[in-house]
Short mmCIF file of C-alpha atoms and ligand atoms in Angstrom, two decimals:
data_model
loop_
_atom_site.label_atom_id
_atom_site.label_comp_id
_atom_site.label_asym_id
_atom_site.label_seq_id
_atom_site.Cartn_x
_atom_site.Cartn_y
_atom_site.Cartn_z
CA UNK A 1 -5.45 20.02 7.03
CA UNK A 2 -9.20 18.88 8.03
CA UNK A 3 -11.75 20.93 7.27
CA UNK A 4 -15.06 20.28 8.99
CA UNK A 5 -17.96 21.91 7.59
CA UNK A 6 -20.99 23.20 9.30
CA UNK A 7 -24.30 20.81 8.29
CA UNK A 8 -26.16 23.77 7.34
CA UNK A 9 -23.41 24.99 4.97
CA UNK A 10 -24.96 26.63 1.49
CA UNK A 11 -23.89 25.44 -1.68
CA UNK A 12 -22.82 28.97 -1.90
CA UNK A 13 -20.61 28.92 1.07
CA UNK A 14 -19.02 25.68 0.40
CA UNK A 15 -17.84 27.16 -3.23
CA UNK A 16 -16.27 29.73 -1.76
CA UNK A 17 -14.33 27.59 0.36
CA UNK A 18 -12.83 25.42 -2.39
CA UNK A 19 -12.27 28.51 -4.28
CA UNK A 20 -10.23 29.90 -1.69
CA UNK A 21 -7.94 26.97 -0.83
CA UNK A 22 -7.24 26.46 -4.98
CA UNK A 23 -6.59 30.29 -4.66
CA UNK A 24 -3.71 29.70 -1.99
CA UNK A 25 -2.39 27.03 -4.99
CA UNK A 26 -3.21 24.09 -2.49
CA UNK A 27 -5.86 21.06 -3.73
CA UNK A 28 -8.90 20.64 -1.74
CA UNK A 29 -10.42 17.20 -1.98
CA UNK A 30 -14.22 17.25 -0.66
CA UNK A 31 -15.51 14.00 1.05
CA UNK A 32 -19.18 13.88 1.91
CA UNK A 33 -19.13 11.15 5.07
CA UNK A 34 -22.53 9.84 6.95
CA UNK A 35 -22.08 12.25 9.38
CA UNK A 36 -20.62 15.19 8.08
CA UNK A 37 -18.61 16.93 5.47
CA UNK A 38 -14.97 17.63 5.64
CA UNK A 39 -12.55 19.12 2.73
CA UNK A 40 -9.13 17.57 3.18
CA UNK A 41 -6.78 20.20 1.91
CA UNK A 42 -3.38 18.57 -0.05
CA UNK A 43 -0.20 20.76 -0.19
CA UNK A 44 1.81 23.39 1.92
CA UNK A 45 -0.89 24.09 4.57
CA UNK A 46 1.11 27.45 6.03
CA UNK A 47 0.67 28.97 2.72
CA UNK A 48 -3.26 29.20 4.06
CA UNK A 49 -3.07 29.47 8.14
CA UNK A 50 -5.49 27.89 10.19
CA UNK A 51 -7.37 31.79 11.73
CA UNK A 52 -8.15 32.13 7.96
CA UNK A 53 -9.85 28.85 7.14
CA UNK A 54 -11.81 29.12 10.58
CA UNK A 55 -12.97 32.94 9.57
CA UNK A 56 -14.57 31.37 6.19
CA UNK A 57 -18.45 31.24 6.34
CA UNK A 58 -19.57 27.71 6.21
CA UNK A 59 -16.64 26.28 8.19
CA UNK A 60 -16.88 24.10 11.53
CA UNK A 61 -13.62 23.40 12.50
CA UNK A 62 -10.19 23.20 11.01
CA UNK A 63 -7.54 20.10 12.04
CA UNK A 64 -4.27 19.55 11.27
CA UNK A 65 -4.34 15.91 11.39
CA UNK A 66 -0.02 14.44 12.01
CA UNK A 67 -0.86 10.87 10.89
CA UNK A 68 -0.13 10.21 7.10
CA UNK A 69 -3.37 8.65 6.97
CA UNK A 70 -6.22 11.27 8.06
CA UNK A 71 -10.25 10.26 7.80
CA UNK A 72 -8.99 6.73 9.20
CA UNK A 73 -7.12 8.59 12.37
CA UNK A 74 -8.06 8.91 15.61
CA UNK A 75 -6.79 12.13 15.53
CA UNK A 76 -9.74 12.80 13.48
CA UNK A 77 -12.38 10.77 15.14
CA UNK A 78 -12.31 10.38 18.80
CA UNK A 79 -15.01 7.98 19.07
CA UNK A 80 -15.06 4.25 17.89
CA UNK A 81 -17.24 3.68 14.49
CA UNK A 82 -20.11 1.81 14.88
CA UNK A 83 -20.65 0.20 11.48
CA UNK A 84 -24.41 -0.68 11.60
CA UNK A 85 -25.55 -3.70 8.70
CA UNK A 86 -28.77 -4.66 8.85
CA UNK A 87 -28.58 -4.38 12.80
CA UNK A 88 -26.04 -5.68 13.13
CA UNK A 89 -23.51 -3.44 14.89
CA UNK A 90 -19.92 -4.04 14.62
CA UNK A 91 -17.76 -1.82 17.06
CA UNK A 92 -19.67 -2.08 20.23
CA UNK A 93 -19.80 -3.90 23.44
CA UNK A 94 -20.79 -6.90 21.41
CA UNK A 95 -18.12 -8.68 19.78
CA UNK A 96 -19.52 -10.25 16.35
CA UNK A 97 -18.94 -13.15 14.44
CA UNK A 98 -18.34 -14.13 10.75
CA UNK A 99 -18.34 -17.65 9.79
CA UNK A 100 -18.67 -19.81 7.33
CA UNK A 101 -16.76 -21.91 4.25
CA UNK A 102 -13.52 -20.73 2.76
CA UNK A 103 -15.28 -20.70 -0.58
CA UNK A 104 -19.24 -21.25 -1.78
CA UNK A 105 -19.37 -24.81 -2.84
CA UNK A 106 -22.70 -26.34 -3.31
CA UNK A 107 -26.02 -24.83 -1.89
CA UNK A 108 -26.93 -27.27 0.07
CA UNK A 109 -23.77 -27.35 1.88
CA UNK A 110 -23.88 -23.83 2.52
CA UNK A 111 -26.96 -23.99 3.37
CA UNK A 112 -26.32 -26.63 6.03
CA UNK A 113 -23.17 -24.78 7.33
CA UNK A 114 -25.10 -21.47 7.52
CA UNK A 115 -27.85 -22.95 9.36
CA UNK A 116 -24.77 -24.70 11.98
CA UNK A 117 -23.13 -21.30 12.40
CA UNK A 118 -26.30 -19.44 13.17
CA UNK A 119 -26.98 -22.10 15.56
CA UNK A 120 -23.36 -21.29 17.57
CA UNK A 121 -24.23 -17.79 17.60
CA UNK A 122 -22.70 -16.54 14.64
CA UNK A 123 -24.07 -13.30 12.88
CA UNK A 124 -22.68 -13.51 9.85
CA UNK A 125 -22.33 -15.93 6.46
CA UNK A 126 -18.64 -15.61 5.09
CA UNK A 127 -18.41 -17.61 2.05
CA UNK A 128 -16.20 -16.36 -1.37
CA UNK A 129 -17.66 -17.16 -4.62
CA UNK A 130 -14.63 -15.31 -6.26
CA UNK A 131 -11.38 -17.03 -4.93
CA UNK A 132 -7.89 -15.51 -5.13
CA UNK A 133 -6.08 -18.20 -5.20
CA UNK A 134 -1.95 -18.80 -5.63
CA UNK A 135 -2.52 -21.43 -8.59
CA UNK A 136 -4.18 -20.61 -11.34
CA UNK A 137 -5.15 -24.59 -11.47
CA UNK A 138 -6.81 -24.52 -7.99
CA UNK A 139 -10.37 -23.65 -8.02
CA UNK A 140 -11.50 -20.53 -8.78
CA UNK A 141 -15.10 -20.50 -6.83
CA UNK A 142 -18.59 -20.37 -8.74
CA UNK A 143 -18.90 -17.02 -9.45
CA UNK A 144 -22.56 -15.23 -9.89
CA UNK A 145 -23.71 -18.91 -8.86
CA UNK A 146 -21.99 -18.99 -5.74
CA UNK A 147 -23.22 -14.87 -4.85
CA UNK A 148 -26.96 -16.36 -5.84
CA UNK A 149 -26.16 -19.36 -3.17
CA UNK A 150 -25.46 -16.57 -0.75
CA UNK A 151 -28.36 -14.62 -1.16
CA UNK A 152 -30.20 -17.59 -0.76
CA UNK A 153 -28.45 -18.80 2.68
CA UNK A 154 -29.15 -15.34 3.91
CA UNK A 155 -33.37 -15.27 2.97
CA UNK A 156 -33.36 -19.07 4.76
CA UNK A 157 -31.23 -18.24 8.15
CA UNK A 158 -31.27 -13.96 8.56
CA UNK A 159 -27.84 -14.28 8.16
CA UNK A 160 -25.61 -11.26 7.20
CA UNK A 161 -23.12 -11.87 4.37
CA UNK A 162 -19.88 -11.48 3.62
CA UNK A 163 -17.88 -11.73 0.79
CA UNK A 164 -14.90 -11.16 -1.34
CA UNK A 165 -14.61 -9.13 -4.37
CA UNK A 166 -11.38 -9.06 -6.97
CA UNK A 167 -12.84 -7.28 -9.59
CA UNK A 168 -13.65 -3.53 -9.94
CA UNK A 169 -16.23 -4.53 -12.72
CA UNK A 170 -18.10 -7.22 -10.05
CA UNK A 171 -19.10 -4.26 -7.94
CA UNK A 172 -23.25 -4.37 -9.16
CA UNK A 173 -23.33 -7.79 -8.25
CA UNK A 174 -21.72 -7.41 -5.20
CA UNK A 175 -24.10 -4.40 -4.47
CA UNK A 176 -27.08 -6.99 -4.98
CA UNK A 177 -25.64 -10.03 -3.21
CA UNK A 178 -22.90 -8.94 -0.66
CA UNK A 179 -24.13 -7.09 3.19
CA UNK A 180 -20.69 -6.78 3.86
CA UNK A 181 -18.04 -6.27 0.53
CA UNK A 182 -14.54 -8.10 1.64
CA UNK A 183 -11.12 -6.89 0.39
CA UNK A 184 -8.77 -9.73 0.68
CA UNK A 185 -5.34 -9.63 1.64
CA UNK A 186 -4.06 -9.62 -1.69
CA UNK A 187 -5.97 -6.96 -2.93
CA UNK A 188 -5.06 -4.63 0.15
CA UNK A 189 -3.49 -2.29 -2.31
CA UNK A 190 -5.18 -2.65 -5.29
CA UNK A 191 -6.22 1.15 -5.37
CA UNK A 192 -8.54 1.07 -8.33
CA UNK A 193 -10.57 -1.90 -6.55
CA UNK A 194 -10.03 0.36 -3.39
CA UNK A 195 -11.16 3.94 -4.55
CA UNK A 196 -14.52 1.44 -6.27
CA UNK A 197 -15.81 0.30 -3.11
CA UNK A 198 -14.89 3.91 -1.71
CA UNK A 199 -17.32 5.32 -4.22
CA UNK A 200 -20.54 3.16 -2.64
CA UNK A 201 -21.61 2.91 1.22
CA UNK A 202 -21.83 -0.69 1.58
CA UNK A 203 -19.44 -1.83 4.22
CA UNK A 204 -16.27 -3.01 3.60
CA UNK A 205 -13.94 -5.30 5.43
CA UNK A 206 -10.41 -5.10 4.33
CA UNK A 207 -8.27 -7.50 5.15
CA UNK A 208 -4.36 -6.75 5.95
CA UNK A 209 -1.85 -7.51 2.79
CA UNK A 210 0.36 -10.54 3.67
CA UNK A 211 3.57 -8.40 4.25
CA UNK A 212 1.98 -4.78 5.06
CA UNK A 213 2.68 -2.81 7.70
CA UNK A 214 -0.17 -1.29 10.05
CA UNK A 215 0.82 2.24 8.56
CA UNK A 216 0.42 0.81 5.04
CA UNK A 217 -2.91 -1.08 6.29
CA UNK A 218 -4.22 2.01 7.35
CA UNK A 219 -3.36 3.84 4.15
CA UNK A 220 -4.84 1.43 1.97
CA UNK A 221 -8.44 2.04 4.55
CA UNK A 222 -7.92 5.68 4.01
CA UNK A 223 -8.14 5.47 0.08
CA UNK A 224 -11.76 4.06 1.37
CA UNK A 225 -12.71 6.61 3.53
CA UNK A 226 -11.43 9.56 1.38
CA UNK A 227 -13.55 8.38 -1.54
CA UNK A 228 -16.79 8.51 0.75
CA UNK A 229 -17.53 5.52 2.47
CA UNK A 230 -16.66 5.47 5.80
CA UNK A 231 -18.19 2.32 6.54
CA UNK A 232 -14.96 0.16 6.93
CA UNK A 233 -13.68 -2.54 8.94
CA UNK A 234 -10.19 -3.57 9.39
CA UNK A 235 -9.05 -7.21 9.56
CA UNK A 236 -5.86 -8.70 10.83
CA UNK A 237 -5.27 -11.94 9.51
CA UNK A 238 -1.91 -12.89 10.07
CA UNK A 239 1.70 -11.82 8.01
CA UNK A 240 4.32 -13.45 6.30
CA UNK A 241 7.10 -13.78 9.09
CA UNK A 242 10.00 -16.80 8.63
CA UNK A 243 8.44 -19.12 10.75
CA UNK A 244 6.73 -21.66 8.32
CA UNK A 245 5.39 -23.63 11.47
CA UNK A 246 1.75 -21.65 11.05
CA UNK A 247 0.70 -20.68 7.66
CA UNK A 248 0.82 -16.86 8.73
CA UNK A 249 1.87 -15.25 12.26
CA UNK A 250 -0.98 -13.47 14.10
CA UNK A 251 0.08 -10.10 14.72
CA UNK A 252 -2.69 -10.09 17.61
CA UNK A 253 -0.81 -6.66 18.54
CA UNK A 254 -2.24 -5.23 15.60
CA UNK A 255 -5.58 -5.16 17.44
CA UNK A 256 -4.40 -2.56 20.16
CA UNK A 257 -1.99 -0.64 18.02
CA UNK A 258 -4.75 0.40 15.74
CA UNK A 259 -7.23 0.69 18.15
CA UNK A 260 -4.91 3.47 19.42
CA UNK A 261 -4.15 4.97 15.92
CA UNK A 262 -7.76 4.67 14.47
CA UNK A 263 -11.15 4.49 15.16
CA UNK A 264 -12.37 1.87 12.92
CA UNK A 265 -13.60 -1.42 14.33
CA UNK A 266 -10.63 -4.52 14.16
CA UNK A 267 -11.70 -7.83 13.21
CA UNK A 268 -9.43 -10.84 13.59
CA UNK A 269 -9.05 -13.97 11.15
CA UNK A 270 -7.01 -16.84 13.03
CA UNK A 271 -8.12 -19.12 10.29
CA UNK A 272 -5.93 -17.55 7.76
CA UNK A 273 -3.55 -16.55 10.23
CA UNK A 274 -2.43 -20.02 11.83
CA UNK A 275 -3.59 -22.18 8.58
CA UNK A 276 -4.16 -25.05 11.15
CA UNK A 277 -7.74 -26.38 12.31
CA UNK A 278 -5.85 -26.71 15.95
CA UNK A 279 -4.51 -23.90 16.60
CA UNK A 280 -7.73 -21.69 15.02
CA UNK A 281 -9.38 -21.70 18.64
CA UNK A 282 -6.44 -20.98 20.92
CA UNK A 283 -5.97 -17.68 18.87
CA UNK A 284 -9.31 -16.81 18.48
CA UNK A 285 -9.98 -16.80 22.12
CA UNK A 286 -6.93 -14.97 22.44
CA UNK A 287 -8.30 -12.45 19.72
CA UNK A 288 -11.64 -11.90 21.54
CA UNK A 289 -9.01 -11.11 24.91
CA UNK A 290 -7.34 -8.98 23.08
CA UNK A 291 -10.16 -6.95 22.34
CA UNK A 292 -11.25 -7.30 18.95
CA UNK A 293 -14.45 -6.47 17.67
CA UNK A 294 -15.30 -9.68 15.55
CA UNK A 295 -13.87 -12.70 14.54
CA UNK A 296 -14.20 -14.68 11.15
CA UNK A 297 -13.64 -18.21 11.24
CA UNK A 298 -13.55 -21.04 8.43
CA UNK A 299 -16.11 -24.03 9.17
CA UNK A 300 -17.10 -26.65 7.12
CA UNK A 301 -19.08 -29.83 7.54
CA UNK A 302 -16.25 -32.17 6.14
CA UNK A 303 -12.82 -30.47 5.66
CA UNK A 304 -11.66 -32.74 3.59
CA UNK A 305 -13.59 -32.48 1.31
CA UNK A 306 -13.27 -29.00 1.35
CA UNK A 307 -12.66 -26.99 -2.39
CA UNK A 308 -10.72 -24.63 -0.40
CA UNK A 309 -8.71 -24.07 3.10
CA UNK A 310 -10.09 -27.39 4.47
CA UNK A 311 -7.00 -27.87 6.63
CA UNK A 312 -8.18 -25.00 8.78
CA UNK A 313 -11.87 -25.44 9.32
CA UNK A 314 -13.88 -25.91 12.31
CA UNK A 315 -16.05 -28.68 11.82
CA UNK A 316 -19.64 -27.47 13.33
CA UNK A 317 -19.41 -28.95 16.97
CA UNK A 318 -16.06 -27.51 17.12
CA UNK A 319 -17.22 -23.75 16.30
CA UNK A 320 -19.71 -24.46 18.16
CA UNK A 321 -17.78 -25.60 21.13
CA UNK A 322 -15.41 -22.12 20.15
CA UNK A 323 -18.12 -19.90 20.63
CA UNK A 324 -19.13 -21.12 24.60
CA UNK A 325 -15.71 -20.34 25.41
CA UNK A 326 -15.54 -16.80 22.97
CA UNK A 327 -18.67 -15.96 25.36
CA UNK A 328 -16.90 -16.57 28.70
CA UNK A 329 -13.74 -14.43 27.24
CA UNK A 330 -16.34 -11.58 26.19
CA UNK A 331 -17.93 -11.58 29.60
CA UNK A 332 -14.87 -11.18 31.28
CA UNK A 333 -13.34 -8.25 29.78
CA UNK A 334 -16.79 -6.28 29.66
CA UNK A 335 -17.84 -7.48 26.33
CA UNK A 336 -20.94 -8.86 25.34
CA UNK A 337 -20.80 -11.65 22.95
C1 PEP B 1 -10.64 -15.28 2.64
O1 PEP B 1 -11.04 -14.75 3.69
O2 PEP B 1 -11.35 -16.01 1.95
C2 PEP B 1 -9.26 -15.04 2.18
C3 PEP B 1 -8.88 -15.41 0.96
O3 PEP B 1 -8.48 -14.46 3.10
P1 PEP B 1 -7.14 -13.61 2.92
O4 PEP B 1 -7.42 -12.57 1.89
O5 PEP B 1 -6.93 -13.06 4.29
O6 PEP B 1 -6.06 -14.57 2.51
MN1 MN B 2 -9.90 -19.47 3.11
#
C-alpha cells in the first residue's frame, strides 16, 4: 500500500501515521520525493484496510499499487517524469542526446570530441573515468583525472555530463564532477551502490544488467526511488541473447513495455547494444522511432586508437551525419529533436 500524504501534513500528524501502521504489526517505510511524500507500507495490508488509513489526519490518498515494483509504476504515477538537469529536460517532446568517448582519455581529445558532439546537436558529454571492464589487464580509465577532464569539457562547451560510478565510496566526487550519475549494466544490482545514489538527488541513469529482465530492471530503479531520489532514467542497452553476430541484442521492445509499466523516461544505447560502428545508426534511428527519450552514443575522433570500445564509435562526421537523420525520425512521430 501507497500512502500519499497531504503537503501541509504536521510533524504531528505524520507520527501518528507511522505509529499506527507499526501498531497493525506492518513496516512503514517513509520516502520524501520532489513532489510529495508517500509512506509505502510493507506486510499484510488487510490487517489495516484502506477506509482506515484514508480516515487518518494528514493522509491524501491511499493506493494499493499490483506491480512488485511501486514508486517506479505507472500505477503510481500517471504522468511521464520530466527529469530536469541544468535545463535540460529529459522525458519530453524533445528527444535528447548523450555522446561522447567510451572512456576519458586525454583532455584534449575530449575536449575536441565534446566540442564535435555539441556541434551535431548533442546535449550531453558521456565519458567514464571509472571503467568496468571484463579484464582486469584492460584499462581501467583515469580516475579523479579523468572526472577533472570532465568538468573541464563541460565549463568550455555547456555541455551536461554523464558518467559512470562503481564505487559507493566515489559518490563526493561524483557529486562535484558528474550532472548526470550512470549505473552501468554491471552494477544494475549492486544494491549498496543502488540505495547510495538513492540517498542524493542527482540524476541517475541506470543502465539494464546484461541478462535482466524488465521486471528485475525496474526493481533495481525502485531501490532508487524508494531511497528518495526520484530523479532516474532507465537505459536499454542491449542483453545477452545466443546470437554472437552483435555484441548484445537490442531489446528495442523494452522501450514500449516500460513506457507502459512505468513512468520514468527510457534512454537507448545501440553502441553497447550492437558492439559494431555499422550497425550503431540503423538502431539508433530505429530507437528514436520507437519512441525513446534519448540516445547515448560512443564517438571518437580515431577509433582505433581508442582505450576503450573503439570498434563501435562514430567517428564525428558520422554522428554528425546520425543526428540529421535522428531529427527527421523525431519530426515525424511528433518529437522534437
Ligand atoms: C558505458 O556506457 O560506458 C558502459 C560500460 O556501458 P554498459 O554498462 O551498458 O556496458
Ligand atoms: Mn563503452
Amino acid at each position: 500500500m501507497i500512502i500519499v500524504l497531504k503537503p501541509q501534513i504536521t510533524d504531528q500528524q505524520q507520527e501518528q501515521i507511522l505509529k499506527r501502521i507499526r501498531e497493525s504489526g506492518l513496516t512503514p517505510n517513509l520516502m520524501r520525493g520532489v513532489e510529495r511524500v508517500v509512506i509505502a507500507v510493507i506486510g499484510d495490508e488487510r490487517v489495516l484496510g484502506k477506509e482506515t488509513v484514508l480516515s487518518l489526519p494528514g493522509v491524501e490518498e491511499v493506493m494499493s499499487i499490483l506491480a512488485p515494483y511501486k514508486l517506479v509504476s505507472r500505477e503510481f504515477k500517471k504522468d511521464n517524469t520530466v527529469i530536469d538537469i541544468h535545463g535540460v529536460r529529459i522525458g519530453e517532446k524533445k528527444v535528447v542526446v548523450m555522446a561522447g568517448p567510451c572512456s576519458v582519455e586525454t583532455l584534449d581529445r575530449l575536449l575536441s570530441i565534446a566540442n564535435d558532439v555539441k556541434e551535431g546537436g548533442a546535449l550531453i558529454l558521456r565519458g567514464g573515468a571509472y571503467k568496468p571492464r571484463t579484464s582486469p589487464y584492460s584499462f581501467q580509465g583515469l580516475g579523479e583525472e579523468g572526472l577533472e577532464y570532465l568538468s573541464e569539457a563541460r565549463r568550455k562547451t555547456g555541455l551536461i555530463v554523464i558518467t559512470e560510478i562503481m564505487d559507493p565510496r566515489d559518490m563526493p566526487l561524483m557529486m562535484k564532477h558528474a550532472d548526470i550519475i550512470q549505473i552501468g549494466a554491471r552494477n544494475m544490482q549492486n544494491f549498496r551502490l543502488l540505495a547510495e545514489v538513492g540517498a542524493h538527488p542527482k540524476p541517475v541513469m541506470l543502465k539494464r544488467g546484461l541478462s535482466a529482465t524488465i521486471k528485475e530492471f525496474l526493481l533495481s530503479a525502485e531501490y532508487i526511488l524508494s531511497a528518495g531520489n526520484q530523479n532516474v532514467i532507465l537505459c536499454e542497452r542491449g542483453i545477452r541473447t545466443f546470437e554472437t553476430a552483435t555484441r548484445n541484442t537490442l531489446d528495442l521492445s523494452a522501450v514500449c513495455v516500460i513506457k507502459q509499466l512505468s513512468h520514468l523516461p527510457v534512454v537507448v544505447d545501440p553502441s553497447h547494444a550492437v558492439g559494431k560502428t555499422d550497425f550503431v545508426a540503423p538502431m539508433a534511428q530505429a530507437a528514436v522511432a520507437a519512441g525513446a527519450d534519448g540516445i547515448m552514443i560512443e564517438v571518437h575522433s580515431d577509433p582505433a586508437l581508442a582505450y576503450c570500445d573503439g570498434e563501435q564509435a562514430l567517428l564525428p562526421e558520422d554522428f554528425k551525419t546520425l543526428m540529421i537523420s535522428l531529427k527527421k525520425i523525431a519530426g515525424a512521430i511528433g518529437r522534437e529533436m
